[in-house]
Coordinates of C-alpha atoms and ligand atoms in Angstrom, one line a residue:
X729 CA -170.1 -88.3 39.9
X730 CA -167.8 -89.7 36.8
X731 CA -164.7 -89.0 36.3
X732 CA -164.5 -86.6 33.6
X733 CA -160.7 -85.9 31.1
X734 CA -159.7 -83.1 28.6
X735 CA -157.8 -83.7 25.9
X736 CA -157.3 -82.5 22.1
X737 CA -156.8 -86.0 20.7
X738 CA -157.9 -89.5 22.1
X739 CA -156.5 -92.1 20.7
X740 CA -157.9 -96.0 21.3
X741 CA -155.6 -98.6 21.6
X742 CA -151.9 -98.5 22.0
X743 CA -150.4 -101.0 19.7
X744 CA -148.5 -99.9 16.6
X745 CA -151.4 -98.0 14.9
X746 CA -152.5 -95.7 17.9
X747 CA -148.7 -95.2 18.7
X748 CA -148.2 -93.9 15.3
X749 CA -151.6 -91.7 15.6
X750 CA -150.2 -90.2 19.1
X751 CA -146.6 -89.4 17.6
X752 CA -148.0 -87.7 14.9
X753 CA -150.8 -85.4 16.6
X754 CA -148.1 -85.0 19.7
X755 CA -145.4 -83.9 16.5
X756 CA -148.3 -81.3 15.3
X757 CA -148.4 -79.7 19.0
X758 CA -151.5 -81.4 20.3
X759 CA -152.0 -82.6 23.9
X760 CA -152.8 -86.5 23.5
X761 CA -154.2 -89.2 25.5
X762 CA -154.0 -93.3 25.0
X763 CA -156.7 -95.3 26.4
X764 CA -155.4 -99.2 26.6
X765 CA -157.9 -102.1 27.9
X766 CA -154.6 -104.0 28.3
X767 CA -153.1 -104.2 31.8
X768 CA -149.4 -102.5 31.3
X769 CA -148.1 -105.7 31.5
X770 CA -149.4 -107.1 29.1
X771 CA -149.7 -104.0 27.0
X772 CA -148.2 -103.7 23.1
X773 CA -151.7 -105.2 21.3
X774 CA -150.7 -107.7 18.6
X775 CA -148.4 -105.4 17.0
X776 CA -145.7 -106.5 20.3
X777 CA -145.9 -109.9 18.6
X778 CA -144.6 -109.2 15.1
X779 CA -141.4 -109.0 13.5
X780 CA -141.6 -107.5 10.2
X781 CA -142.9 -104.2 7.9
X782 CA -143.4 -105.1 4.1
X783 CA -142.3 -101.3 2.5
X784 CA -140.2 -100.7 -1.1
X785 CA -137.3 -99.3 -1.7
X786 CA -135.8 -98.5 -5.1
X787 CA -132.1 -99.5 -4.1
X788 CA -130.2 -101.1 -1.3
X789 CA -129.4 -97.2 -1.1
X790 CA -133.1 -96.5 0.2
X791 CA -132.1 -99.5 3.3
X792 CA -128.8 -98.0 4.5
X793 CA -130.2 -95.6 6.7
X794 CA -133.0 -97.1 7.9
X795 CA -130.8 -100.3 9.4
X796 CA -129.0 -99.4 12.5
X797 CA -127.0 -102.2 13.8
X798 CA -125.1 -103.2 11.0
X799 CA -122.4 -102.0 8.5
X800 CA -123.4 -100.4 6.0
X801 CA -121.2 -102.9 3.9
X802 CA -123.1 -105.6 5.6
X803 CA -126.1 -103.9 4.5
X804 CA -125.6 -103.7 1.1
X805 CA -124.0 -107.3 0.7
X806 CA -127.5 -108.9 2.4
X807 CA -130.2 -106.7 0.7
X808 CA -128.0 -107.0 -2.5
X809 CA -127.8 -110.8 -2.5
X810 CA -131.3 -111.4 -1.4
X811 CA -133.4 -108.7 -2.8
X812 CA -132.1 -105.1 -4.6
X813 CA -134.9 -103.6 -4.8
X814 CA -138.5 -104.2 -3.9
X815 CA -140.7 -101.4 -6.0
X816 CA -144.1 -99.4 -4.8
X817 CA -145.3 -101.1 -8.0
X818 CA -144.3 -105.0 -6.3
X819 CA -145.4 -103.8 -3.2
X820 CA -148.7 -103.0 -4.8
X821 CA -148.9 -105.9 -7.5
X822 CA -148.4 -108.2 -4.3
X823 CA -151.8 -107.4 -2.7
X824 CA -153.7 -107.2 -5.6
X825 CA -152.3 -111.2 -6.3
X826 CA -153.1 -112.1 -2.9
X827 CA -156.6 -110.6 -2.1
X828 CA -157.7 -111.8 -5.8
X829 CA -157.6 -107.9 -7.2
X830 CA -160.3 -106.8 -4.3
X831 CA -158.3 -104.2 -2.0
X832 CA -159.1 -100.9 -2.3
X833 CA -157.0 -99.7 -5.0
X834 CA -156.9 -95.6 -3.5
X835 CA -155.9 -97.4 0.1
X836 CA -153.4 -99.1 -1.6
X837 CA -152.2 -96.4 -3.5
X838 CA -151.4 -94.4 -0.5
X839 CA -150.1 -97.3 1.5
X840 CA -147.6 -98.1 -1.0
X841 CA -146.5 -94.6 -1.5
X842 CA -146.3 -93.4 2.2
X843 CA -145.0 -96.7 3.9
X844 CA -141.1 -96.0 3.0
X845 CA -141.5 -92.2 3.9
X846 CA -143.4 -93.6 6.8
X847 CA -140.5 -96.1 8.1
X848 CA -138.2 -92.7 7.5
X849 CA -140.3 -90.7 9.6
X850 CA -140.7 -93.7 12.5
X851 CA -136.8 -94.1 11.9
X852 CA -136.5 -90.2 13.0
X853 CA -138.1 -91.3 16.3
X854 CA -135.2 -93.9 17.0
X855 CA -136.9 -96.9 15.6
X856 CA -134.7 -99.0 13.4
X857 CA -134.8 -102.0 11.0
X858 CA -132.4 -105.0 9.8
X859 CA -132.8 -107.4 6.8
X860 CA -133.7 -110.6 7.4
X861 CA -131.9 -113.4 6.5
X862 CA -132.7 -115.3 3.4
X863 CA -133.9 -118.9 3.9
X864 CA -136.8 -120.8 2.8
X865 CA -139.2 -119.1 5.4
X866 CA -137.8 -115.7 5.9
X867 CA -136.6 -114.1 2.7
X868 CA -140.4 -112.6 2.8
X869 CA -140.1 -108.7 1.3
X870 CA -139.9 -107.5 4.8
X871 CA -137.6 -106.2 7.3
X872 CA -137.3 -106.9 10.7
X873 CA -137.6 -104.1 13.3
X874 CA -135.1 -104.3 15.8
X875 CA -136.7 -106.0 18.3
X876 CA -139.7 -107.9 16.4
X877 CA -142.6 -105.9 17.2
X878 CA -141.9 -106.1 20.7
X879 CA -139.1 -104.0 19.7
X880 CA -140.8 -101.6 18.4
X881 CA -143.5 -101.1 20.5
X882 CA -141.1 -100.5 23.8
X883 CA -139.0 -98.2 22.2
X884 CA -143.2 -96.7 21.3
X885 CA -143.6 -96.7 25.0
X886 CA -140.2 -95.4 25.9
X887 CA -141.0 -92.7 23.8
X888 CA -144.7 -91.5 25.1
X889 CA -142.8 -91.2 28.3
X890 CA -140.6 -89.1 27.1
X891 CA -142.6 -86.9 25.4
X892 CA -145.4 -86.5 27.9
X893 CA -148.1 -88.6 26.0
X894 CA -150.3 -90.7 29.0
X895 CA -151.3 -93.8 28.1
X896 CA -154.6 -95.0 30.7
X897 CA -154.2 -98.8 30.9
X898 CA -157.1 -101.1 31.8
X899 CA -159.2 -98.6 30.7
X900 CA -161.7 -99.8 27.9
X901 CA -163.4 -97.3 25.4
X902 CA -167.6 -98.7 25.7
X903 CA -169.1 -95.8 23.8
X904 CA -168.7 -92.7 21.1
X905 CA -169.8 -89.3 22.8
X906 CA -171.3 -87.3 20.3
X907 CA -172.5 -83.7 20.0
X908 CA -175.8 -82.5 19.0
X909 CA -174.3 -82.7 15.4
X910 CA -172.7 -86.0 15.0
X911 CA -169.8 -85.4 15.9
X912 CA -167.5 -87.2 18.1
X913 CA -166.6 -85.2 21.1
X914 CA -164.9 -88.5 23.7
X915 CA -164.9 -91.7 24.8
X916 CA -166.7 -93.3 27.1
X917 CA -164.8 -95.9 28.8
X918 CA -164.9 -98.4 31.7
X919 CA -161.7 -98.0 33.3
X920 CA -159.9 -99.6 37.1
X921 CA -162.6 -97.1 39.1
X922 CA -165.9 -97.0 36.8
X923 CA -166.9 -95.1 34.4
X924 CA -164.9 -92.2 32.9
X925 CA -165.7 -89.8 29.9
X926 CA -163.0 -88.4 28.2
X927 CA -163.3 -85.6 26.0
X928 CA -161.6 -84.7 23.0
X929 CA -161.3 -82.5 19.9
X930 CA -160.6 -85.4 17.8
X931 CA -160.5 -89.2 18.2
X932 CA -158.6 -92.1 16.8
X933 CA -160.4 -95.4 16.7
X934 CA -157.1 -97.8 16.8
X935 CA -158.3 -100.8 18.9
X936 CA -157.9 -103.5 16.5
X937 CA -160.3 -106.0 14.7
X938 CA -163.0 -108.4 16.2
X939 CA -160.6 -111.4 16.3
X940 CA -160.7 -111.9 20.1
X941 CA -164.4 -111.9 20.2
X942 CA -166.0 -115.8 19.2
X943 CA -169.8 -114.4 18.9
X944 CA -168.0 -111.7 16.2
X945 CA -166.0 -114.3 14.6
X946 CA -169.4 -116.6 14.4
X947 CA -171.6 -113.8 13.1
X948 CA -169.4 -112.6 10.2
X949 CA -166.9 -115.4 9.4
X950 CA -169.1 -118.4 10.1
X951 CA -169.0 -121.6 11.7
X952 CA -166.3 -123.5 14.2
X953 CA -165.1 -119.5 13.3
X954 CA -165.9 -119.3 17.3
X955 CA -164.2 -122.3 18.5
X956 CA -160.7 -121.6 16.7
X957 CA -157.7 -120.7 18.5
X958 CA -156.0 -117.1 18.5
X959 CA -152.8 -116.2 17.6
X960 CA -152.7 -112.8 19.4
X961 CA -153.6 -110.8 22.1
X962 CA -157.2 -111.7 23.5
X963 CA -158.5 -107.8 23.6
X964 CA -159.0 -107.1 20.5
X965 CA -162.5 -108.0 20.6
X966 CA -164.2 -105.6 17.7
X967 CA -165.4 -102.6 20.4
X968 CA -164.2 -99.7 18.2
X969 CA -165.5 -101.5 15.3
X970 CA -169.0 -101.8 17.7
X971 CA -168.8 -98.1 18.8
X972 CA -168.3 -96.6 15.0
X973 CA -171.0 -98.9 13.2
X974 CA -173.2 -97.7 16.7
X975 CA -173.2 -94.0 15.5
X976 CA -173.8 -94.6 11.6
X977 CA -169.8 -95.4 10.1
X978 CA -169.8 -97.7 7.2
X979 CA -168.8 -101.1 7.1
X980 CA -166.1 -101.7 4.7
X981 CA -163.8 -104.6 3.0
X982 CA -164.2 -108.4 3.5
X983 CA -165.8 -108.6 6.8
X984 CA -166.5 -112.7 5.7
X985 CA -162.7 -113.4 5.8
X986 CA -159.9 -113.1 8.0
X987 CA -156.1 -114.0 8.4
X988 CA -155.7 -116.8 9.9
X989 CA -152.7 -119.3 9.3
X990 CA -151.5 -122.8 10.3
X991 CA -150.2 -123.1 13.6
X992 CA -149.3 -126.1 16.2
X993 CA -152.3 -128.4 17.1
X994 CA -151.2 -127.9 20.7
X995 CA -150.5 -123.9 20.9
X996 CA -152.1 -121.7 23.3
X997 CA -155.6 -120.7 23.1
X998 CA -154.1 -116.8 22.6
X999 CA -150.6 -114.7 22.7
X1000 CA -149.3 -112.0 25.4
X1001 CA -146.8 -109.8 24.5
X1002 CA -143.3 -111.0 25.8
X1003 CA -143.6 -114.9 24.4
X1004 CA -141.5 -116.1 22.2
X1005 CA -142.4 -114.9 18.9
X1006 CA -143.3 -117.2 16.5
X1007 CA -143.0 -120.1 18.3
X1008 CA -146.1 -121.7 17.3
X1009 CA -146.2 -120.8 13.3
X1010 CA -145.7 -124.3 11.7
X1011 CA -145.0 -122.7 8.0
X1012 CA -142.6 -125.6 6.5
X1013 CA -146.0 -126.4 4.2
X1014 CA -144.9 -125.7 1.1
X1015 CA -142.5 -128.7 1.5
X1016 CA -144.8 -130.9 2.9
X1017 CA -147.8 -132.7 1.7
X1018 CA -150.1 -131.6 3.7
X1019 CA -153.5 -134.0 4.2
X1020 CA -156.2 -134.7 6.5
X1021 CA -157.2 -137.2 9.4
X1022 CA -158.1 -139.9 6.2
X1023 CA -154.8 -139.3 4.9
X1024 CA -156.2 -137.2 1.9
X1025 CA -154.5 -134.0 0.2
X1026 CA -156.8 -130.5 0.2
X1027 CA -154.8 -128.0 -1.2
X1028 CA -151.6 -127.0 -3.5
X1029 CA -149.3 -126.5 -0.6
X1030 CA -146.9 -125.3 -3.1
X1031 CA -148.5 -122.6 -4.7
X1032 CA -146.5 -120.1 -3.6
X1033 CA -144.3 -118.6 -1.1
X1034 CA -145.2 -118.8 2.2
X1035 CA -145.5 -115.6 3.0
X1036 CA -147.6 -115.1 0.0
X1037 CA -150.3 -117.8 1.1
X1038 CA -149.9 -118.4 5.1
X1039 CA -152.9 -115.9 5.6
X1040 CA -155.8 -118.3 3.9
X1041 CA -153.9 -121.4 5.0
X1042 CA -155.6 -121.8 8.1
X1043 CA -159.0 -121.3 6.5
X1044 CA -158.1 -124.6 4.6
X1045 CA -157.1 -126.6 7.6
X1046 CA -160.4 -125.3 9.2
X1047 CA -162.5 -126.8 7.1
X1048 CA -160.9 -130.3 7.2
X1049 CA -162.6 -132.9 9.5
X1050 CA -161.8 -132.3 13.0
X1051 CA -160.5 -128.8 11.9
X1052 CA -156.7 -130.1 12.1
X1053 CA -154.0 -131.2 9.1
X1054 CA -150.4 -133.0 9.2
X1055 CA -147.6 -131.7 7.7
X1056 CA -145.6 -135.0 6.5
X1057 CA -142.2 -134.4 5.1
X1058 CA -139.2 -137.0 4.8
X1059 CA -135.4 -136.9 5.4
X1060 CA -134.7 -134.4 2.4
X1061 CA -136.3 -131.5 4.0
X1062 CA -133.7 -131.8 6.5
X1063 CA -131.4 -132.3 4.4
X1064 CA -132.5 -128.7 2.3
X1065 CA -133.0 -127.2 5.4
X1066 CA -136.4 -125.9 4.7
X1067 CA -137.6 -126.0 8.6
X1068 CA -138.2 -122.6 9.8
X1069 CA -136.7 -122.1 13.0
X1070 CA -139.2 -122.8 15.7
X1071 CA -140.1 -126.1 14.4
X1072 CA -137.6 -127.7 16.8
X1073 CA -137.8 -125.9 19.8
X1074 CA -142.0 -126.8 20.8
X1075 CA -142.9 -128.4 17.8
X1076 CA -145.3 -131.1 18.4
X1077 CA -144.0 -133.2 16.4
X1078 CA -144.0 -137.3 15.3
X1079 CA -141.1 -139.4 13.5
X1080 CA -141.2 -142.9 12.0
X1081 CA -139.5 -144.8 9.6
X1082 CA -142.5 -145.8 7.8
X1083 CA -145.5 -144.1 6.6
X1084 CA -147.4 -146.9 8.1
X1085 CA -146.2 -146.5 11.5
X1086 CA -146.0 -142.7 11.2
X1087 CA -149.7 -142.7 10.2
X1088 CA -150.4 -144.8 13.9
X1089 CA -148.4 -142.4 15.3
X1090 CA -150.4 -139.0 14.3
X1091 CA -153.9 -141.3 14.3
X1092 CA -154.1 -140.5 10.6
X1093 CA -155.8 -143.1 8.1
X1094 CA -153.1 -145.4 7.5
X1095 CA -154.1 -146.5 4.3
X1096 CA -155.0 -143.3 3.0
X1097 CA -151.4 -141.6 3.9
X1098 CA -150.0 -144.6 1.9
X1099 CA -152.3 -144.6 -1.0
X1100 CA -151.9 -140.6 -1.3
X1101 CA -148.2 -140.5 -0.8
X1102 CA -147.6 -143.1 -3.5
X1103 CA -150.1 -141.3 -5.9
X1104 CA -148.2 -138.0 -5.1
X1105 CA -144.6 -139.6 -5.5
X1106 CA -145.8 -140.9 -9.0
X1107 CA -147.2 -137.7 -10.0
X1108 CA -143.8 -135.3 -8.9
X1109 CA -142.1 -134.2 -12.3
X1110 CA -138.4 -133.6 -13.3
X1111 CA -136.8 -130.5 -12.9
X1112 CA -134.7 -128.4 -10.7
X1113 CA -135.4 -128.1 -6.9
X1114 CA -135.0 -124.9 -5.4
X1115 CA -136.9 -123.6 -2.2
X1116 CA -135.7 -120.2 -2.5
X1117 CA -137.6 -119.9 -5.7
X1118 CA -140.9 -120.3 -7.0
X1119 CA -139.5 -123.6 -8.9
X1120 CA -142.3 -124.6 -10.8
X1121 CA -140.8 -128.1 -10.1
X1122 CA -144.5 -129.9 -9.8
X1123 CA -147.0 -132.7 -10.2
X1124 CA -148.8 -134.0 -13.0
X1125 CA -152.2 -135.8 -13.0
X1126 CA -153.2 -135.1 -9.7
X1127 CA -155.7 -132.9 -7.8
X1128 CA -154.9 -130.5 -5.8
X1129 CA -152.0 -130.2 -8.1
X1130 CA -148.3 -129.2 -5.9
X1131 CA -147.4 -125.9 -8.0
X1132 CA -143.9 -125.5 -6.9
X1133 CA -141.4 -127.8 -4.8
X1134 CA -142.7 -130.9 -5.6
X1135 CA -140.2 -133.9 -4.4
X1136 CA -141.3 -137.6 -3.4
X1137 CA -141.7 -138.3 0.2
X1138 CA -139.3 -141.6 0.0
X1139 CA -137.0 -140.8 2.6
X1140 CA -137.1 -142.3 6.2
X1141 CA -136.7 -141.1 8.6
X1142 CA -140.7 -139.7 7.6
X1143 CA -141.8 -136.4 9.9
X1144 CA -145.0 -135.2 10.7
X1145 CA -146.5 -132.0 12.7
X1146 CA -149.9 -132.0 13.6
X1147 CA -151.5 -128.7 12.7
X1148 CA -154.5 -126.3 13.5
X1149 CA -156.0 -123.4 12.1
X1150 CA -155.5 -119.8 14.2
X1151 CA -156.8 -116.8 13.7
X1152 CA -154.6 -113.7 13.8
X1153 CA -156.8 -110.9 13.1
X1154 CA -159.9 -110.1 11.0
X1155 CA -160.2 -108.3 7.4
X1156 CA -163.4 -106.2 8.1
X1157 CA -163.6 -102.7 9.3
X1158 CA -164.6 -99.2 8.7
X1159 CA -164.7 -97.2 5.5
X1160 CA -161.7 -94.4 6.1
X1161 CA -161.1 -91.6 3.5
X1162 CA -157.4 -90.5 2.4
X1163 CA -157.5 -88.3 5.5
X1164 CA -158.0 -91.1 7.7
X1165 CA -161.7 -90.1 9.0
X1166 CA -164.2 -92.6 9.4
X1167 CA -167.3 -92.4 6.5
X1168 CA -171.0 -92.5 7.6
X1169 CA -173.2 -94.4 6.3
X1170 CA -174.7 -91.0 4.8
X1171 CA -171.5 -91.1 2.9
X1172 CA -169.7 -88.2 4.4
X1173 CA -166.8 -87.8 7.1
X1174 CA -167.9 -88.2 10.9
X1175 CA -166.8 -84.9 11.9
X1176 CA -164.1 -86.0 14.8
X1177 CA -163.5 -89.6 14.1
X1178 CA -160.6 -91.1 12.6
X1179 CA -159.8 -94.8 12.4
X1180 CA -156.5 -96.7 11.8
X1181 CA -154.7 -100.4 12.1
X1182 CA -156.7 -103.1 11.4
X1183 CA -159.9 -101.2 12.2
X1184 CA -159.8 -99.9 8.7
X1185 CA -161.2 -102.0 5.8
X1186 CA -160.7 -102.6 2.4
X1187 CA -157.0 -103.2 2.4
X1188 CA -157.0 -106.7 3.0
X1189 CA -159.5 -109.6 1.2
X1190 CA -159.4 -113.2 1.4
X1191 CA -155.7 -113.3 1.8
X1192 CA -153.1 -111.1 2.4
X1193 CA -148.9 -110.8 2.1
X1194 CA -146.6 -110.8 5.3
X1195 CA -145.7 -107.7 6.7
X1196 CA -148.3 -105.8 5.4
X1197 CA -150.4 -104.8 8.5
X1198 CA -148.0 -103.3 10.8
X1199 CA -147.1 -101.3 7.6
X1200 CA -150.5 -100.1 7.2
X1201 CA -151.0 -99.5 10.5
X1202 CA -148.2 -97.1 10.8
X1203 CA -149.2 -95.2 7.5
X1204 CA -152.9 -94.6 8.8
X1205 CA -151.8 -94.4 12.3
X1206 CA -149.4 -91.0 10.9
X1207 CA -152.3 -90.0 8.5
X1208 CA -155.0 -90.4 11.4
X1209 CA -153.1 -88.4 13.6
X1210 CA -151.5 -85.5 11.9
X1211 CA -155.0 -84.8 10.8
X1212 CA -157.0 -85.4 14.2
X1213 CA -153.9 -83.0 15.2
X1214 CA -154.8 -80.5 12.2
X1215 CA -158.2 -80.7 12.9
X1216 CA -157.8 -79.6 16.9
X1217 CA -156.5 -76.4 15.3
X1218 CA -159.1 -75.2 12.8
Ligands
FAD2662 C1 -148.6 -113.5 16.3 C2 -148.8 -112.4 15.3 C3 -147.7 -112.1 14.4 C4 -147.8 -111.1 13.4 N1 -146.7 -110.8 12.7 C5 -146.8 -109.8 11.8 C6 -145.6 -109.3 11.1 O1 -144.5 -109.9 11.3 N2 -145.8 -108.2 10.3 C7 -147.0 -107.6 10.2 O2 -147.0 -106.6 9.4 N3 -148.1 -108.0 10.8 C8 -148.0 -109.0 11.7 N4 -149.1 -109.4 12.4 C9 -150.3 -108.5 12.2 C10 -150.2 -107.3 13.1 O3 -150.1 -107.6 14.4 C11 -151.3 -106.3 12.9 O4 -151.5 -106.0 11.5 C12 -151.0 -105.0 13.6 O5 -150.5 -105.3 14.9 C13 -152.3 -104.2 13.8 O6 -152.0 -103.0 14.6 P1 -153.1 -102.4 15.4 O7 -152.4 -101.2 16.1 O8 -154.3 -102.1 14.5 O9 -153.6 -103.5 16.5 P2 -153.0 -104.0 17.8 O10 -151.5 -103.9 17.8 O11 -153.6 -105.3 18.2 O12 -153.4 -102.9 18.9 C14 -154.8 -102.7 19.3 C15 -154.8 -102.3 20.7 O13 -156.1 -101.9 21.1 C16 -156.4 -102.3 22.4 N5 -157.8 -102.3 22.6 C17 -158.7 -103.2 22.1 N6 -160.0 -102.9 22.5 C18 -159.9 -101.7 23.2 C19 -160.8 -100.9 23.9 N7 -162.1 -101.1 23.8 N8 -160.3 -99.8 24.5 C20 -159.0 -99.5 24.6 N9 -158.0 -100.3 24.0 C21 -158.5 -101.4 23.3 C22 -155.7 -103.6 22.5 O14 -155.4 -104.1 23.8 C23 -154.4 -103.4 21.7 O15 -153.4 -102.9 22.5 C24 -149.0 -110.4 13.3 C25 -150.1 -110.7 14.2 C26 -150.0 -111.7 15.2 C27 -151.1 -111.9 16.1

């Protein structure tokens, strides 16, 4: 006979979405549950490898008590310098500019307006944030949680303990259990001994997108989609997404396009939680030219802030021949100290004191880094360097233009990093309401079903700005919870 549980509310994956969820039905006096495919040692999802939440404030005021480790002097100083303020209105004007004016706008609305209330609420759970530090890579709208991610999610697991929430690792949701309705009623799920039904009032779909799955990643973002490299956790591999669109949920937001940004050629193949973070990000672009195998430009590598266009840069390296790009930069980015921190530590990485040689070195066409580095040099204009800024110093005459932080590459010693494209999770996902319940294709709520993190579409399209995920996934995590919780009561 199968195992059979009870609960009110089920919750589906334990990263930072699903421990939002269980917070927030365990706050409204629910029993809860956690089903994690993960082995606990590798548990946390992608959110353990983070390190920042994208959310405005109005004033360094609105920071102060949400940073715990640092004066509030300190406090103010940092955010003051670096960024006063950082408005629902920015926050929102952000995603529209990045996903080309194609994210949901009543998502967005509600994400904007709930994250800072949001980090408050996480804050009243012991979770606490710091600034980061300006610099060319990090000054991103964001705050760090203590910890990174990681952080975060084991003060999340600290907490369930505490508070009497299980958490079933290893155990993998297969299947909705419906009643003779529609609605969702459990889980089925494939967990260490077999086959186990668990059965629930409500139920929060929070496993994640289909970025660990290559036959998902073929079918909806097309090809050498399959081949490419993650940057996170291998088990998020689209089951919730498979389970919901099973029983009838609609499809929703850019299920063609993904986040995927340009890592080290020779990074893992995925992430566990406990790595160093970041380690493989190679994000010192937009003071680079950045070409091909023959030696050729592709894109403005200075169109922006990084953080602003790291999510479709990998898409562009993907399509280059061999699905790899170098990053060549000369003695003046040292000099500006543009390199993010990891670049030294396991960068795979190639110096030379010519272009020729450093060409050999990379097995780029020799001739072609020489005759597009000399072209790009000739093209950079006068004006005022500045890589904290969008400097609009740029080229002239050549295509793909540099938009911002164009300087000659003349400066031996040359550098170059060998780059790849890696995916870090996908856009598509299910059509939620403001309540956080999943839509049916019949274009009403699935009675029981909830869905939060990046199982939810429509936030993100095309492109997307740092920080904004685990943001979202804590606002719809709260949202799918407190109402999964609400509902249990009716
Ligand atoms: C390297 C990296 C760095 C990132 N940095 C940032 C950052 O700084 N800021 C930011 O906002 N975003 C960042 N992101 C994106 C961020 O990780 C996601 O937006 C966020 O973690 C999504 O939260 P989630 O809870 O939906 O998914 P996850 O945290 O991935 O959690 C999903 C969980 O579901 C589990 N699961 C999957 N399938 C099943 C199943 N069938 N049954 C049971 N459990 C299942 C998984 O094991 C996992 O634990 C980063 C991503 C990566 C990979």
């Amino acid at each position: 006979m199968e195992n059979e549980f009870h609960t009110q509310v089920l919750v589906v994956g334990a990263g930072n979405a699903g421990m939002s969820a269980a917070l927030a039905a365990h706050q409204s006096g629910v029993e809860v549950i956690i089903l994690e495919r993960a082995p606990k040692e590798f548990r946390g999802g992608n959110s353990s490898l983070t390190g920042g939440m994208r959310f405005p404030y109005n004033s360094v005021e609105d920071i102060v008590p949400v940073v715990t480790n640092m004066s509030e002097d300190q406090v103010k100083r940092l955010m003051g310098e670096w960024q006063p303020r950082y408005t629902q209105a920015d926050f929102y004007d952000d995603v529209m500019h990045v996903t080309d004016g194609q994210s949901d706008p009543e998502l967005l609305e509600i994400l904007v307006r709930e994250a800072y209330p949001t980090v408050r609420w996480l804050r009243s759970f012991g979770h606490g944030w710091e600034p980061r530090l300006a610099g060319a890579d990090e000054a991103d709208g964001s705050l760090s949680m203590n910890g990174g991610g990681g952080g975060l999610q084991e003060r999340n697991f600290a907490i369930c303990e505490r508070l009497g929430i299980n958490i079933h690792y290893e155990t993998r949701a297969r299947e909705l259990l419906q009643d003779n309705k529609g609605g969702v009623v459990g889980v089925r799920a494939l967990g260490p001994g077999g086959f186990v039904n668990y059965r629930a009032r409500a139920v929060v779909l929070s496993c994640g997108g289909f970025e660990g799955n290559p036959e998902m990643r073929a079918r909806y973002l097309g090809p050498y989609w399959d081949v490419v490299k993650m940057r996170g956790v291998p088990f998020n591999t689209g089951d919730g997404l498979n389970m919901a669109l099973q029983i009838g949920a609609l499809p929703y937001g850019s299920w063609s396009s993904c986040h995927a940004s340009p890592q080290d050629l020779n990074r893992p193949v995925y992430s566990l939680p406990g790595l160093a973070k970041g380690a493989w990000n190679r994000y010192v672009y937009p003071f680079s030219v950045m070409v091909d195998v023959n030696g050729q430009r592709f894109v403005d590598e200075g169109e922006d802030f990084r953080r602003l266009t790291y999510a479709k840069m990998g898409r562009m390296i993907l399509a280059q021949r061999g699905r790899m790009a170098f990053q060549i930069l000369d003695a003046k980015a040292r000099e500006h100290k543009v390199y993010p921190k990891h670049y030294d530590a396991r960068a795979t990485r190639v110096e030379a004191s010519t272009l020729e040689s450093l060409a050999e070195k990379l097995g780029v066409n020799s001739a072609g880094l020489v005759r597009t580095v000399k072209g790009f040099n000739a093209a950079v204009q006068p004006g005022k360097y500045d890589p904290l800024v969008r400097d609009g110093k740029t080229t002239a005459g050549i295509s793909p233009p540099k938009s911002n932080w164009a300087l000659p590459i003349d400066k031996p010693p040359f550098e170059g990093f060998p780059v790849c494209c890696a995916i870090t999770f996908s856009f598509g996902g299910l059509r939620i309401n403001s309540k956080a319940q999943v839509i049916h294709t019949l274009d009403r709520p699935v009675p029981g079903l909830y869905a939060a993190g990046e199982m939810v579409g429509g936030l993100w399209h095309w492109s997307y700005p740092s920080g904004g995920g685990m943001m979202a996934g804590a606002v719809f995590g709260k949202i799918a919870g407190s109402n999964a919780a609400a509902q249990c009561k009716d």
